[in-house]
Structures are given as C-alpha cells and as structure tokens.
mmCIF file of C-alpha atoms in Angstrom:
data_model
loop_
_atom_site.group_PDB
_atom_site.id
_atom_site.type_symbol
_atom_site.label_atom_id
_atom_site.label_comp_id
_atom_site.label_asym_id
_atom_site.label_seq_id
_atom_site.Cartn_x
_atom_site.Cartn_y
_atom_site.Cartn_z
ATOM 1 C CA MET A 1 129.409 32.004 96.612
ATOM 2 C CA ILE A 2 129.850 35.199 94.417
ATOM 3 C CA LYS A 3 126.433 34.601 92.787
ATOM 4 C CA ARG A 4 124.744 34.211 96.135
ATOM 5 C CA LYS A 5 126.317 37.404 97.474
ATOM 6 C CA GLN A 6 125.219 39.267 94.296
ATOM 7 C CA TYR A 7 121.705 37.902 94.668
ATOM 8 C CA ILE A 8 121.538 39.099 98.271
ATOM 9 C CA LEU A 9 122.762 42.534 97.419
ATOM 10 C CA GLU A 10 120.173 42.953 94.633
ATOM 11 C CA ASN A 11 117.303 41.907 96.847
ATOM 12 C CA LEU A 12 118.521 44.142 99.590
ATOM 13 C CA ILE A 13 118.439 47.091 97.258
ATOM 14 C CA TYR A 14 114.762 46.327 96.399
ATOM 15 C CA ALA A 15 113.910 45.841 100.040
ATOM 16 C CA VAL A 16 115.331 49.241 100.983
ATOM 17 C CA ILE A 17 113.547 51.014 98.038
ATOM 18 C CA TRP A 18 110.115 49.542 98.978
ATOM 19 C CA LEU A 19 110.708 50.283 102.695
ATOM 20 C CA ILE A 20 111.283 53.939 101.819
ATOM 21 C CA MET A 21 108.090 53.940 99.843
ATOM 22 C CA PHE A 22 106.101 52.646 102.785
ATOM 23 C CA ILE A 23 107.684 54.996 105.193
ATOM 24 C CA ILE A 24 107.087 58.072 103.040
ATOM 25 C CA PRO A 25 103.297 58.471 104.025
ATOM 26 C CA LEU A 26 104.146 58.258 107.805
ATOM 27 C CA ALA A 27 105.966 61.607 107.404
ATOM 28 C CA GLY A 28 103.585 63.037 104.782
ATOM 29 C CA TYR A 29 100.431 62.477 106.833
ATOM 30 C CA SER A 30 101.876 63.646 110.121
ATOM 31 C CA PHE A 31 100.346 66.873 111.457
ATOM 32 C CA GLU A 32 101.024 68.456 114.934
ATOM 33 C CA GLY A 33 102.708 65.260 116.244
ATOM 34 C CA SER A 34 99.945 62.796 115.192
ATOM 35 C CA ILE A 35 99.785 60.468 112.150
ATOM 36 C CA HIS A 36 96.543 60.307 110.150
ATOM 37 C CA TRP A 37 96.403 56.657 109.851
ATOM 38 C CA ASN A 38 93.349 56.684 107.601
ATOM 39 C CA ASP A 39 95.275 58.617 104.980
ATOM 40 C CA VAL A 40 98.357 56.366 105.459
ATOM 41 C CA ARG A 41 96.293 53.239 104.944
ATOM 42 C CA LYS A 42 94.777 54.700 101.713
ATOM 43 C CA PHE A 43 98.316 55.430 100.511
ATOM 44 C CA TRP A 44 99.418 51.802 101.269
ATOM 45 C CA VAL A 45 96.346 50.473 99.418
ATOM 46 C CA ARG A 46 97.187 52.510 96.332
ATOM 47 C CA LEU A 47 100.747 51.295 96.563
ATOM 48 C CA LEU A 48 99.782 47.593 96.842
ATOM 49 C CA PRO A 49 99.262 47.003 92.980
ATOM 50 C CA PHE A 50 102.866 48.350 92.282
ATOM 51 C CA VAL A 51 104.216 45.930 94.881
ATOM 52 C CA ILE A 52 102.355 43.062 93.151
ATOM 53 C CA LEU A 53 103.616 44.215 89.740
ATOM 54 C CA PHE A 54 107.185 44.415 91.057
ATOM 55 C CA LEU A 55 107.025 40.858 92.470
ATOM 56 C CA LEU A 56 105.485 39.415 89.358
ATOM 57 C CA ASN A 57 107.897 41.153 87.015
ATOM 58 C CA ASN A 58 111.133 40.622 89.073
ATOM 59 C CA TYR A 59 110.727 37.038 90.170
ATOM 60 C CA LEU A 60 108.752 35.586 87.241
ATOM 61 C CA LEU A 61 108.641 37.645 83.950
ATOM 62 C CA ILE A 62 112.243 38.783 83.907
ATOM 63 C CA PRO A 63 113.992 35.547 84.834
ATOM 64 C CA LYS A 64 111.735 33.322 82.816
ATOM 65 C CA PHE A 65 111.184 35.365 79.673
ATOM 66 C CA LEU A 66 113.527 38.529 79.449
ATOM 67 C CA PHE A 67 116.757 36.759 80.398
ATOM 68 C CA ARG A 68 115.878 33.852 78.092
ATOM 69 C CA LYS A 69 115.514 36.259 75.185
ATOM 70 C CA LYS A 70 111.742 35.872 74.774
ATOM 71 C CA TYR A 71 111.206 39.553 74.314
ATOM 72 C CA LEU A 72 107.984 39.653 72.591
ATOM 73 C CA LEU A 73 106.280 37.210 74.998
ATOM 74 C CA TYR A 74 107.888 39.176 77.951
ATOM 75 C CA ILE A 75 106.490 42.569 76.647
ATOM 76 C CA GLY A 76 103.077 41.063 76.062
ATOM 77 C CA LEU A 77 102.767 39.515 79.531
ATOM 78 C CA LEU A 78 104.111 42.665 81.162
ATOM 79 C CA LEU A 79 101.508 44.817 79.425
ATOM 80 C CA LEU A 80 98.717 42.467 80.257
ATOM 81 C CA SER A 81 99.762 42.428 83.935
ATOM 82 C CA ILE A 82 99.794 46.253 83.998
ATOM 83 C CA LEU A 83 96.397 46.525 82.228
ATOM 84 C CA PHE A 84 94.975 44.075 84.591
ATOM 85 C CA LEU A 85 96.297 45.593 87.794
ATOM 86 C CA PHE A 86 95.754 49.360 86.944
ATOM 87 C CA ILE A 87 92.839 49.439 84.384
ATOM 88 C CA ALA A 88 90.690 46.335 84.334
ATOM 89 C CA GLY A 89 90.974 45.483 87.884
ATOM 90 C CA PRO A 90 89.881 48.993 89.233
ATOM 91 C CA ILE A 91 87.057 49.153 86.600
ATOM 92 C CA VAL A 92 85.582 45.874 87.755
ATOM 93 C CA THR A 93 85.937 46.796 91.405
ATOM 94 C CA GLU A 94 84.066 50.096 90.744
ATOM 95 C CA SER A 95 81.300 48.322 88.912
ATOM 96 C CA LEU A 96 80.821 45.926 91.739
ATOM 97 C CA ASN A 97 81.030 48.584 94.416
ATOM 98 C CA PRO A 98 79.847 51.890 93.075
ATOM 99 C CA GLY A 99 80.117 53.787 96.290
ATOM 100 C CA SER A 100 83.964 53.113 96.431
ATOM 101 C CA TYR A 101 84.789 55.584 93.596
ATOM 102 C CA PRO A 102 83.808 59.317 93.438
ATOM 103 C CA LYS A 103 80.931 60.372 91.267
ATOM 104 C CA LYS A 104 79.157 63.532 90.413
ATOM 105 C CA GLU A 105 77.327 64.454 93.590
ATOM 106 C CA GLN A 106 73.781 65.391 93.765
ATOM 107 C CA ILE A 107 72.947 68.038 96.355
ATOM 108 C CA PHE A 108 69.446 68.228 97.923
ATOM 109 C CA ARG A 109 68.565 71.408 99.305
ATOM 110 C CA LYS A 110 66.478 71.518 102.463
ATOM 111 C CA ASN A 111 65.713 73.983 105.106
ATOM 112 C CA ASP A 112 68.149 73.528 107.958
ATOM 113 C CA GLY A 113 66.633 76.408 109.902
ATOM 114 C CA ASN A 114 69.541 78.768 109.140
ATOM 115 C CA HIS A 115 67.853 80.350 106.089
ATOM 116 C CA PRO A 116 64.200 81.251 106.963
ATOM 117 C CA GLY A 117 61.824 81.479 104.056
ATOM 118 C CA GLU A 118 63.888 79.157 101.946
ATOM 119 C CA GLU A 119 61.122 76.562 101.962
ATOM 120 C CA ASN A 120 58.922 79.033 99.919
ATOM 121 C CA ARG A 121 61.598 79.184 97.154
ATOM 122 C CA PRO A 122 60.482 77.562 93.903
ATOM 123 C CA ASP A 123 63.691 75.537 93.727
ATOM 124 C CA HIS A 124 63.222 74.137 97.224
ATOM 125 C CA GLY A 125 64.021 70.414 97.144
ATOM 126 C CA LYS A 126 65.212 70.457 93.624
ATOM 127 C CA ARG A 127 68.257 68.392 92.736
ATOM 128 C CA ILE A 128 71.093 70.688 91.709
ATOM 129 C CA SER A 129 74.202 69.370 90.114
ATOM 130 C CA PRO A 130 77.482 70.887 91.350
ATOM 131 C CA TYR A 131 78.147 71.771 87.721
ATOM 132 C CA GLU A 132 75.111 73.927 87.458
ATOM 133 C CA LYS A 133 75.152 77.576 88.578
ATOM 134 C CA GLU A 134 72.648 78.643 91.220
ATOM 135 C CA THR A 135 70.853 81.856 90.652
ATOM 136 C CA PRO A 136 71.192 83.951 93.833
ATOM 137 C CA PRO A 137 67.899 85.197 95.363
ATOM 138 C CA PHE A 138 69.063 88.760 94.982
ATOM 139 C CA ALA A 139 69.921 88.576 91.292
ATOM 140 C CA LYS A 140 68.602 91.353 89.102
ATOM 141 C CA LYS A 141 66.106 90.497 86.474
ATOM 142 C CA ILE A 142 67.359 91.361 82.976
ATOM 143 C CA SER A 143 64.865 92.465 80.350
ATOM 144 C CA PRO A 144 65.006 91.284 76.756
ATOM 145 C CA GLN A 145 66.274 94.750 75.726
ATOM 146 C CA ASP A 146 69.196 94.498 78.210
ATOM 147 C CA GLU A 147 70.103 91.132 76.894
ATOM 148 C CA MET A 148 70.802 92.605 73.495
ATOM 149 C CA LYS A 149 73.283 95.122 74.976
ATOM 150 C CA PRO A 150 76.920 94.294 74.786
ATOM 151 C CA MET A 151 78.188 93.477 78.290
ATOM 152 C CA GLY A 152 81.864 93.704 77.585
ATOM 153 C CA PRO A 153 84.313 90.758 77.077
ATOM 154 C CA PRO A 154 83.099 87.631 78.633
ATOM 155 C CA PRO A 155 84.900 86.404 81.695
ATOM 156 C CA PRO A 156 87.881 84.027 81.108
ATOM 157 C CA GLY A 157 85.994 80.973 82.290
ATOM 158 C CA ASP A 158 83.158 81.596 79.715
ATOM 159 C CA ARG A 159 85.289 81.967 76.682
ATOM 160 C CA LYS A 160 84.798 79.262 74.037
ATOM 161 C CA LYS A 161 87.561 76.899 73.393
ATOM 162 C CA GLY A 162 88.243 74.712 70.373
ATOM 163 C CA PRO A 163 87.611 70.891 70.767
ATOM 164 C CA PRO A 164 90.562 69.153 72.241
ATOM 165 C CA LEU A 165 92.362 66.537 70.193
ATOM 166 C CA MET A 166 91.787 63.923 72.883
ATOM 167 C CA GLN A 167 89.340 64.277 75.894
ATOM 168 C CA PHE A 168 89.218 61.565 78.526
ATOM 169 C CA PRO A 169 86.551 61.497 81.113
ATOM 170 C CA LYS A 170 87.561 62.910 84.438
ATOM 171 C CA ARG A 171 87.207 59.514 86.080
ATOM 172 C CA TRP A 172 90.000 58.130 83.899
ATOM 173 C CA GLY A 173 92.649 60.387 85.261
ATOM 174 C CA PRO A 174 93.673 58.106 88.195
ATOM 175 C CA TYR A 175 93.809 55.057 85.906
ATOM 176 C CA LEU A 176 96.095 56.817 83.465
ATOM 177 C CA ASN A 177 98.280 58.140 86.257
ATOM 178 C CA GLY A 178 98.674 54.560 87.691
ATOM 179 C CA LEU A 179 99.369 53.186 84.283
ATOM 180 C CA LEU A 180 102.212 55.636 83.721
ATOM 181 C CA MET A 181 103.645 55.002 87.133
ATOM 182 C CA ALA A 182 103.439 51.236 86.639
ATOM 183 C CA ILE A 183 105.527 51.611 83.464
ATOM 184 C CA LEU A 184 108.066 53.619 85.250
ATOM 185 C CA VAL A 185 108.392 51.103 88.058
ATOM 186 C CA SER A 186 108.766 48.352 85.600
ATOM 187 C CA GLY A 187 111.459 50.206 83.694
ATOM 188 C CA PHE A 188 113.479 50.829 86.944
ATOM 189 C CA ASN A 189 113.106 47.068 87.767
ATOM 190 C CA ILE A 190 114.354 46.061 84.385
ATOM 191 C CA ALA A 191 117.309 48.468 84.515
ATOM 192 C CA ILE A 192 118.483 47.253 87.945
ATOM 193 C CA SER A 193 117.970 43.643 86.945
ATOM 194 C CA LEU A 194 120.038 44.080 83.689
ATOM 195 C CA LEU A 195 122.678 45.893 85.680
ATOM 196 C CA PHE A 196 123.244 43.092 87.998
ATOM 197 C CA LYS A 197 123.019 40.552 85.177
ATOM 198 C CA SER A 198 125.759 42.406 83.286
ATOM 199 C CA ILE A 199 127.883 42.281 86.412
ATOM 200 C CA LYS A 200 127.257 38.605 86.785
ATOM 201 C CA ASP A 201 128.053 37.881 83.102
ATOM 202 C CA ALA A 202 131.309 39.945 83.359
ATOM 203 C CA LYS A 203 132.442 37.792 86.345
ATOM 204 C CA GLN A 204 131.545 34.616 84.734
ATOM 205 C CA LEU A 205 133.369 35.579 81.581
ATOM 206 C CA ASP A 206 136.458 36.535 83.561
ATOM 207 C CA GLU A 207 136.312 33.333 85.425
ATOM 208 C CA LEU A 208 135.895 31.303 82.076
ATOM 209 C CA GLU A 209 138.993 33.150 80.625
ATOM 210 C CA LYS A 210 141.106 32.385 83.705
ATOM 211 C CA ARG A 211 139.897 28.684 83.506
ATOM 212 C CA THR A 212 140.767 28.491 79.855
ATOM 213 C CA LEU A 213 144.106 30.084 80.526
ATOM 214 C CA ARG A 214 144.911 27.540 83.217
ATOM 215 C CA THR A 215 143.844 24.703 81.106
ATOM 216 C CA GLU A 216 145.955 25.838 78.159
ATOM 217 C CA LEU A 217 149.029 26.423 80.409
ATOM 218 C CA ASN A 218 148.632 22.950 81.790
ATOM 219 C CA TYR A 219 148.336 21.482 78.338
ATOM 220 C CA LEU A 220 151.490 23.285 77.158
ATOM 221 C CA LYS A 221 153.272 22.260 80.358
ATOM 222 C CA ALA A 222 152.238 18.683 79.816
ATOM 223 C CA GLN A 223 153.709 18.869 76.318
ATOM 224 C CA ILE A 224 157.039 20.087 77.742
ATOM 225 C CA ASN A 225 157.498 17.117 80.085
ATOM 226 C CA PRO A 226 157.051 14.307 77.609
ATOM 227 C CA HIS A 227 159.140 16.144 75.052
ATOM 228 C CA PHE A 228 161.937 16.764 77.618
ATOM 229 C CA PHE A 229 162.030 13.248 78.895
ATOM 230 C CA MET A 230 161.943 11.842 75.356
ATOM 231 C CA ASN A 231 165.123 13.622 74.497
ATOM 232 C CA THR A 232 166.757 12.520 77.720
ATOM 233 C CA LEU A 233 165.822 8.938 77.332
ATOM 234 C CA ASN A 234 167.222 8.983 73.827
ATOM 235 C CA ASN A 235 170.553 10.199 75.324
ATOM 236 C CA ILE A 236 170.580 7.426 77.857
ATOM 237 C CA HIS A 237 169.755 4.863 75.157
ATOM 238 C CA ALA A 238 172.724 5.955 73.269
ATOM 239 C CA LEU A 239 175.055 5.861 76.267
ATOM 240 C CA ILE A 240 174.048 2.250 77.141
ATOM 241 C CA ASP A 241 175.995 0.826 74.318
ATOM 242 C CA ILE A 242 178.971 3.262 74.609
ATOM 243 C CA ASP A 243 179.566 3.602 78.340
ATOM 244 C CA GLY A 244 177.464 1.730 80.979
ATOM 245 C CA THR A 245 178.998 3.615 83.804
ATOM 246 C CA LYS A 246 177.942 6.993 82.176
ATOM 247 C CA ALA A 247 174.511 5.668 81.576
ATOM 248 C CA LYS A 248 174.103 4.797 85.153
ATOM 249 C CA ARG A 249 175.236 8.252 86.146
ATOM 250 C CA THR A 250 172.768 9.735 83.587
ATOM 251 C CA VAL A 251 169.925 7.869 85.199
ATOM 252 C CA VAL A 252 170.962 9.414 88.582
ATOM 253 C CA GLU A 253 170.948 12.941 87.157
ATOM 254 C CA LEU A 254 167.648 12.196 85.428
ATOM 255 C CA SER A 255 165.996 11.273 88.773
ATOM 256 C CA LYS A 256 167.070 14.738 90.051
ATOM 257 C CA LEU A 257 165.294 16.404 87.110
ATOM 258 C CA MET A 258 162.119 14.223 87.648
ATOM 259 C CA ARG A 259 161.975 15.248 91.285
ATOM 260 C CA TYR A 260 161.945 18.821 90.191
ATOM 261 C CA VAL A 261 159.359 18.210 87.479
ATOM 262 C CA LEU A 262 156.982 16.255 89.885
ATOM 263 C CA TYR A 263 157.178 18.573 92.955
ATOM 264 C CA GLU A 264 158.157 22.106 91.729
ATOM 265 C CA ALA A 265 156.930 22.422 88.074
ATOM 266 C CA GLU A 266 153.283 22.025 89.094
ATOM 267 C CA LYS A 267 153.398 25.264 91.120
ATOM 268 C CA PRO A 268 152.484 28.455 89.240
ATOM 269 C CA LEU A 269 155.618 30.092 90.409
ATOM 270 C CA ILE A 270 159.008 29.018 91.662
ATOM 271 C CA THR A 271 162.074 30.899 92.857
ATOM 272 C CA LEU A 272 164.751 31.648 90.449
ATOM 273 C CA ASP A 273 167.452 29.789 92.198
ATOM 274 C CA LYS A 274 165.560 26.462 91.889
ATOM 275 C CA GLU A 275 165.116 27.098 88.088
ATOM 276 C CA VAL A 276 168.874 27.753 87.818
ATOM 277 C CA GLU A 277 169.586 24.492 89.771
ATOM 278 C CA PHE A 278 167.316 22.575 87.376
ATOM 279 C CA ILE A 279 169.163 24.190 84.395
ATOM 280 C CA GLU A 280 172.485 23.148 85.859
ATOM 281 C CA ASN A 281 171.304 19.573 86.534
ATOM 282 C CA TYR A 282 170.238 19.319 82.916
ATOM 283 C CA ILE A 283 173.566 20.635 81.737
ATOM 284 C CA ALA A 284 175.390 18.139 83.941
ATOM 285 C CA LEU A 285 173.254 15.385 82.371
ATOM 286 C CA MET A 286 174.175 16.551 78.879
ATOM 287 C CA ARG A 287 177.927 16.725 79.744
ATOM 288 C CA ILE A 288 177.925 13.009 80.426
ATOM 289 C CA ARG A 289 176.869 12.277 76.889
ATOM 290 C CA TYR A 290 178.938 14.658 74.959
ATOM 291 C CA THR A 291 182.730 14.928 74.897
ATOM 292 C CA GLU A 292 185.124 17.839 75.368
ATOM 293 C CA ASP A 293 184.418 18.736 71.852
ATOM 294 C CA VAL A 294 181.304 20.661 73.063
ATOM 295 C CA GLU A 295 182.143 23.767 75.013
ATOM 296 C CA ILE A 296 179.469 24.655 77.513
ATOM 297 C CA THR A 297 179.508 27.848 79.537
ATOM 298 C CA SER A 298 176.899 29.427 81.779
ATOM 299 C CA ILE A 299 177.031 32.823 83.450
ATOM 300 C CA TYR A 300 174.551 33.806 86.120
ATOM 301 C CA PRO A 301 174.345 36.860 88.601
ATOM 302 C CA GLN A 302 176.879 36.612 91.352
ATOM 303 C CA ALA A 303 174.052 36.708 93.953
ATOM 304 C CA ILE A 304 170.833 35.341 92.545
ATOM 305 C CA PRO A 305 167.888 37.547 94.068
ATOM 306 C CA TYR A 306 164.790 36.064 95.501
ATOM 307 C CA ILE A 307 162.373 36.473 92.633
ATOM 308 C CA GLN A 308 159.752 34.069 91.183
ATOM 309 C CA ILE A 309 159.162 33.072 87.688
ATOM 310 C CA PRO A 310 156.966 30.364 86.005
ATOM 311 C CA PRO A 311 158.624 26.927 86.040
ATOM 312 C CA LEU A 312 160.173 25.223 83.018
ATOM 313 C CA LEU A 313 160.415 28.542 81.192
ATOM 314 C CA LEU A 314 164.155 28.951 80.714
ATOM 315 C CA ILE A 315 164.974 25.289 80.143
ATOM 316 C CA THR A 316 163.367 25.356 76.852
ATOM 317 C CA LEU A 317 166.210 27.509 75.279
ATOM 318 C CA ILE A 318 168.917 25.322 76.720
ATOM 319 C CA GLU A 319 167.175 22.115 75.554
ATOM 320 C CA ASN A 320 166.757 23.545 72.138
ATOM 321 C CA ALA A 321 170.440 24.433 72.018
ATOM 322 C CA PHE A 322 171.485 20.871 72.922
ATOM 323 C CA LYS A 323 169.016 19.357 70.447
ATOM 324 C CA HIS A 324 169.835 21.454 67.344
ATOM 325 C CA GLY A 325 173.237 23.048 68.117
ATOM 326 C CA ILE A 326 175.603 20.082 68.361
ATOM 327 C CA ASN A 327 178.024 19.539 65.418
ATOM 328 C CA ILE A 328 179.006 15.943 65.453
ATOM 329 C CA ASN A 329 181.830 16.349 62.879
ATOM 330 C CA GLY A 330 183.428 19.374 64.542
ATOM 331 C CA LYS A 331 183.656 21.879 67.359
ATOM 332 C CA SER A 332 180.452 23.037 69.012
ATOM 333 C CA TYR A 333 179.619 25.400 71.811
ATOM 334 C CA ILE A 334 176.694 26.438 73.969
ATOM 335 C CA HIS A 335 176.913 29.770 75.881
ATOM 336 C CA SER A 336 174.252 30.958 78.155
ATOM 337 C CA GLN A 337 174.079 34.228 80.192
ATOM 338 C CA MET A 338 171.494 35.497 82.642
ATOM 339 C CA THR A 339 171.212 39.138 83.915
ATOM 340 C CA ILE A 340 168.620 41.015 85.865
ATOM 341 C CA GLU A 341 168.183 44.768 85.119
ATOM 342 C CA ASP A 342 165.327 47.177 85.972
ATOM 343 C CA GLU A 343 162.902 44.454 87.049
ATOM 344 C CA HIS A 344 163.486 42.358 83.887
ATOM 345 C CA LEU A 345 165.168 39.012 83.419
ATOM 346 C CA LEU A 346 167.369 38.738 80.472
ATOM 347 C CA TYR A 347 168.392 35.209 79.291
ATOM 348 C CA SER A 348 170.468 34.635 76.259
ATOM 349 C CA VAL A 349 171.569 31.467 74.690
ATOM 350 C CA VAL A 350 173.997 31.161 71.811
ATOM 351 C CA ASN A 351 174.870 27.823 70.146
ATOM 352 C CA THR A 352 176.479 26.669 66.977
ATOM 353 C CA LEU A 353 174.574 25.405 63.997
ATOM 354 C CA PRO A 354 175.407 21.899 62.647
ATOM 355 C CA THR A 355 176.901 21.847 59.152
ATOM 356 C CA ASP A 356 174.183 19.349 58.157
ATOM 357 C CA PRO A 357 171.004 20.734 59.915
ATOM 358 C CA ILE A 358 168.326 18.217 60.516
ATOM 359 C CA SER A 359 164.908 19.137 59.439
ATOM 360 C CA THR A 360 162.540 18.933 62.449
ATOM 361 C CA THR A 361 159.123 20.111 63.499
ATOM 362 C CA GLY A 362 160.176 20.650 67.125
ATOM 363 C CA MET A 363 157.566 22.147 69.424
ATOM 364 C CA GLY A 364 159.841 23.630 72.002
ATOM 365 C CA LEU A 365 160.073 27.367 70.925
ATOM 366 C CA ASP A 366 156.468 27.320 69.647
ATOM 367 C CA ASN A 367 155.196 26.219 72.999
ATOM 368 C CA LEU A 368 157.398 28.728 74.725
ATOM 369 C CA ARG A 369 155.954 31.584 72.676
ATOM 370 C CA LYS A 370 152.392 30.447 73.567
ATOM 371 C CA ARG A 371 153.151 30.211 77.234
ATOM 372 C CA LEU A 372 154.765 33.603 77.314
ATOM 373 C CA GLU A 373 151.856 35.174 75.629
ATOM 374 C CA LEU A 374 149.413 33.588 78.034
ATOM 375 C CA LEU A 375 151.528 34.479 81.039
ATOM 376 C CA PHE A 376 152.641 38.033 80.281
ATOM 377 C CA GLY A 377 150.472 39.261 77.287
ATOM 378 C CA LYS A 378 151.671 40.094 73.916
ATOM 379 C CA ASP A 379 153.463 43.357 74.749
ATOM 380 C CA ASN A 380 155.002 42.447 78.011
ATOM 381 C CA TYR A 381 157.777 40.057 77.028
ATOM 382 C CA MET A 382 160.257 39.678 74.258
ATOM 383 C CA LEU A 383 161.633 36.499 72.551
ATOM 384 C CA GLU A 384 164.007 37.075 69.660
ATOM 385 C CA THR A 385 165.742 34.381 67.607
ATOM 386 C CA TYR A 386 168.418 34.712 65.013
ATOM 387 C CA ALA A 387 169.996 32.058 62.875
ATOM 388 C CA GLY A 388 172.967 32.797 60.533
ATOM 389 C CA ASN A 389 176.757 32.740 60.049
ATOM 390 C CA GLY A 390 176.860 29.301 61.689
ATOM 391 C CA VAL A 391 175.207 30.379 64.951
ATOM 392 C CA PHE A 392 171.722 30.484 66.502
ATOM 393 C CA ILE A 393 170.863 33.202 69.131
ATOM 394 C CA ALA A 394 167.748 33.235 71.406
ATOM 395 C CA ASN A 395 167.227 36.267 73.562
ATOM 396 C CA LEU A 396 164.401 36.132 76.272
ATOM 397 C CA ASN A 397 163.338 39.213 78.277
ATOM 398 C CA ILE A 398 160.472 38.823 80.897
ATOM 399 C CA PRO A 399 159.296 41.085 83.626
ATOM 400 C CA VAL A 400 160.151 40.128 87.181
ATOM 401 C CA LYS A 401 159.725 41.630 90.718
ATOM 402 C CA THR A 402 162.755 41.804 92.845
#
C-alpha cells in the first residue's frame, strides 16, 4: 500500500511539471486578449522530443538499467536516445524536407513600381545574398588616390578578429541548445527518481528491522516458556514421590501460569498488575515445594498504577533466584522489591548463594539482556548483577509511562 501511494505521488509530480510546461506558451503567446495558436503549436512541437525522452528514460531506462546497477549500459542508451531525438532525427528530417528549416535566403530584386528607373540599374535582377552589402545608388565614387588615404579607425564591425577555438555553423545552434536541454531534463528526472527510491529503500529497511526485531523477540520469548515449564515440571516430578497432595496443588497452580502464558504473554504489552499476579502465582507454586527453611518476601507498591510493560520480563529474576539461590543444607531467602519512581520501574531481587554452587549454562539472564536491548535500546535500561559474600543481587531499571 505504501509503495503504491509513493508511486502515485511520484507520477503526480511529473504530471504537474509537464502540465505547467504545456501551459506556459498559452501565456507567453497571448497578446491583447488573443492567443497566437500557430506559435503555441510550434512550441508544443519543439517540446514533444523532450516528452518522448522523459517517457523513455523514466519508465524504461531508469528501472531496467540504472536501478539494477547497469550503469554503463544505462549511460550509453541514454546518450543514444538523446543523439537520436535531438541531433540525428532533426538532421534526417531536414534532409528529407529542406524547406522546413531556415537557410540563407536569396533575394531577387524586381521593379515593384515604387522605384522608377530601377530596371535600368546594372544589378537589376541580380541575386544578392543578405550577407552581401548593397552599394547605394548615391554612393560617391572613390579614386585610387583616395583609397590610399587613411580613413581613420575602421568601424567596430570591420575589425579583424582572431580565429575562434571552435566555430560551429549557425544552423547547429538549435541542435546544441536542444542537446543541452535534453541532458538537463534527464538529470532532473534521475534526481527525482533517486530521491523517491531512497525514500522507498529507507522505508523497506525500517520495515525489515522491525520484522527482524519481532522475530527475535518471539524467538527469545519462545525460549523462555519451555525453560520456565521445564523447571516447573522438574519441581512437580520431585513432589510426586514426596507428597502427592502437594503435587496435585502444584498442577493446579501450574495451570494458572499456563493460562497467563497462553493468553497474556503473546501480547506486546500487558498491565503491571497482571505481571505481578503472575509472579505471585509462581511464588505460590514454589512455596509448595520448599519448606519453611526458605524465607520468601515480596514488596510491591501499595497501589499498583495502571502502566504497561512487556510480558515475562520480571519473572526471569524470580525464576533465576529459585533455581540458583536455594541452599539445601541451610537457611535460604529470596527477597524481592518493586518501586516506581520518575517514570521508571525498579525491581530488585536478592537471594542467598548455595554453599556448593552448581555450574550451569542457564539462559535466563542472557535472554533477558537481549530482550531488554531490543525493547528499550542499549542506553535506556539498566540490569546490574552482583555475586559475593554469599548473596546474589539483581537490579532492573526500565522506563515506564504512568
């Protein structure tokens, strides 16, 4: 749809330009309220080769050769078209129809009755070129002695000039002017076409980047779901042999989480209260598995504002804490806190580190960093992690609009 609108706009610009060119002679050859249509038609006839050149260049040469990077072939065909339309074509037409182009006129003098005695002149009936000077009948005869006398500086028109570097016959003037104008018209045509092509390429590149972004985000989100459910199913598997009743309750809590993932996580944005509800359901699921030896606390704003964030963004920090922060042989804790300040959401998760850490190549935090960079850009978010003194701290700061 966008390409079609751009194509229509480009052709509309061309149509307006050529319409103006055809209207100009109507005003230029209008005198005393009447239009000299003969001069207007002559102007339109002289304009016709330029129209043909434009149509050939814009709809054939540029899309078929210039845009396909066949530059030498394009230049060659364009020059051949110009030479044919503005040099070879007019010359052939002139040779076939000599009377159609101006030549040196030959003037025949004859007695029209207004100059009596002219028929007795010796040059009567003689062909005289307009470039030859006629001796007036009253000119004074100059003797050879007078010819030797200096007559003062010659008139400006009779002064001798040096040979020009290049001298074209006068008949070539219109051809050269048409050639230069054709090159100018082609240049404007190329400039406008390249301008619209650059706009189209920029839009296509922007659309491709957005499509790539959506694809990558969907890929990362698809990795989160299996990763999350794998950990949850492992928890249920461990509970089946320990406490069947807890295992059943775990399945119920898991169904709530699956409902969120199926119907809410596919949306680009969700409200913060639904994300908090999802986190609390996950924590409730984890409480079934772990005993009172694991201290779990969560602090949220007293009134959660109506703001939207990308789904499955905060759960990664909680899931990482449960996966790597539980000390089987001693006390463990997981503390989380959420605050909203100056249109920024701050989420902090602190958990203990096990005495015997398990080497793992988990993808949770790595995927979270990639998603944050794609969603907010490199400089518009903050994710800091710290591990030491038996604790692991993760602080997340993302922009939100309240």
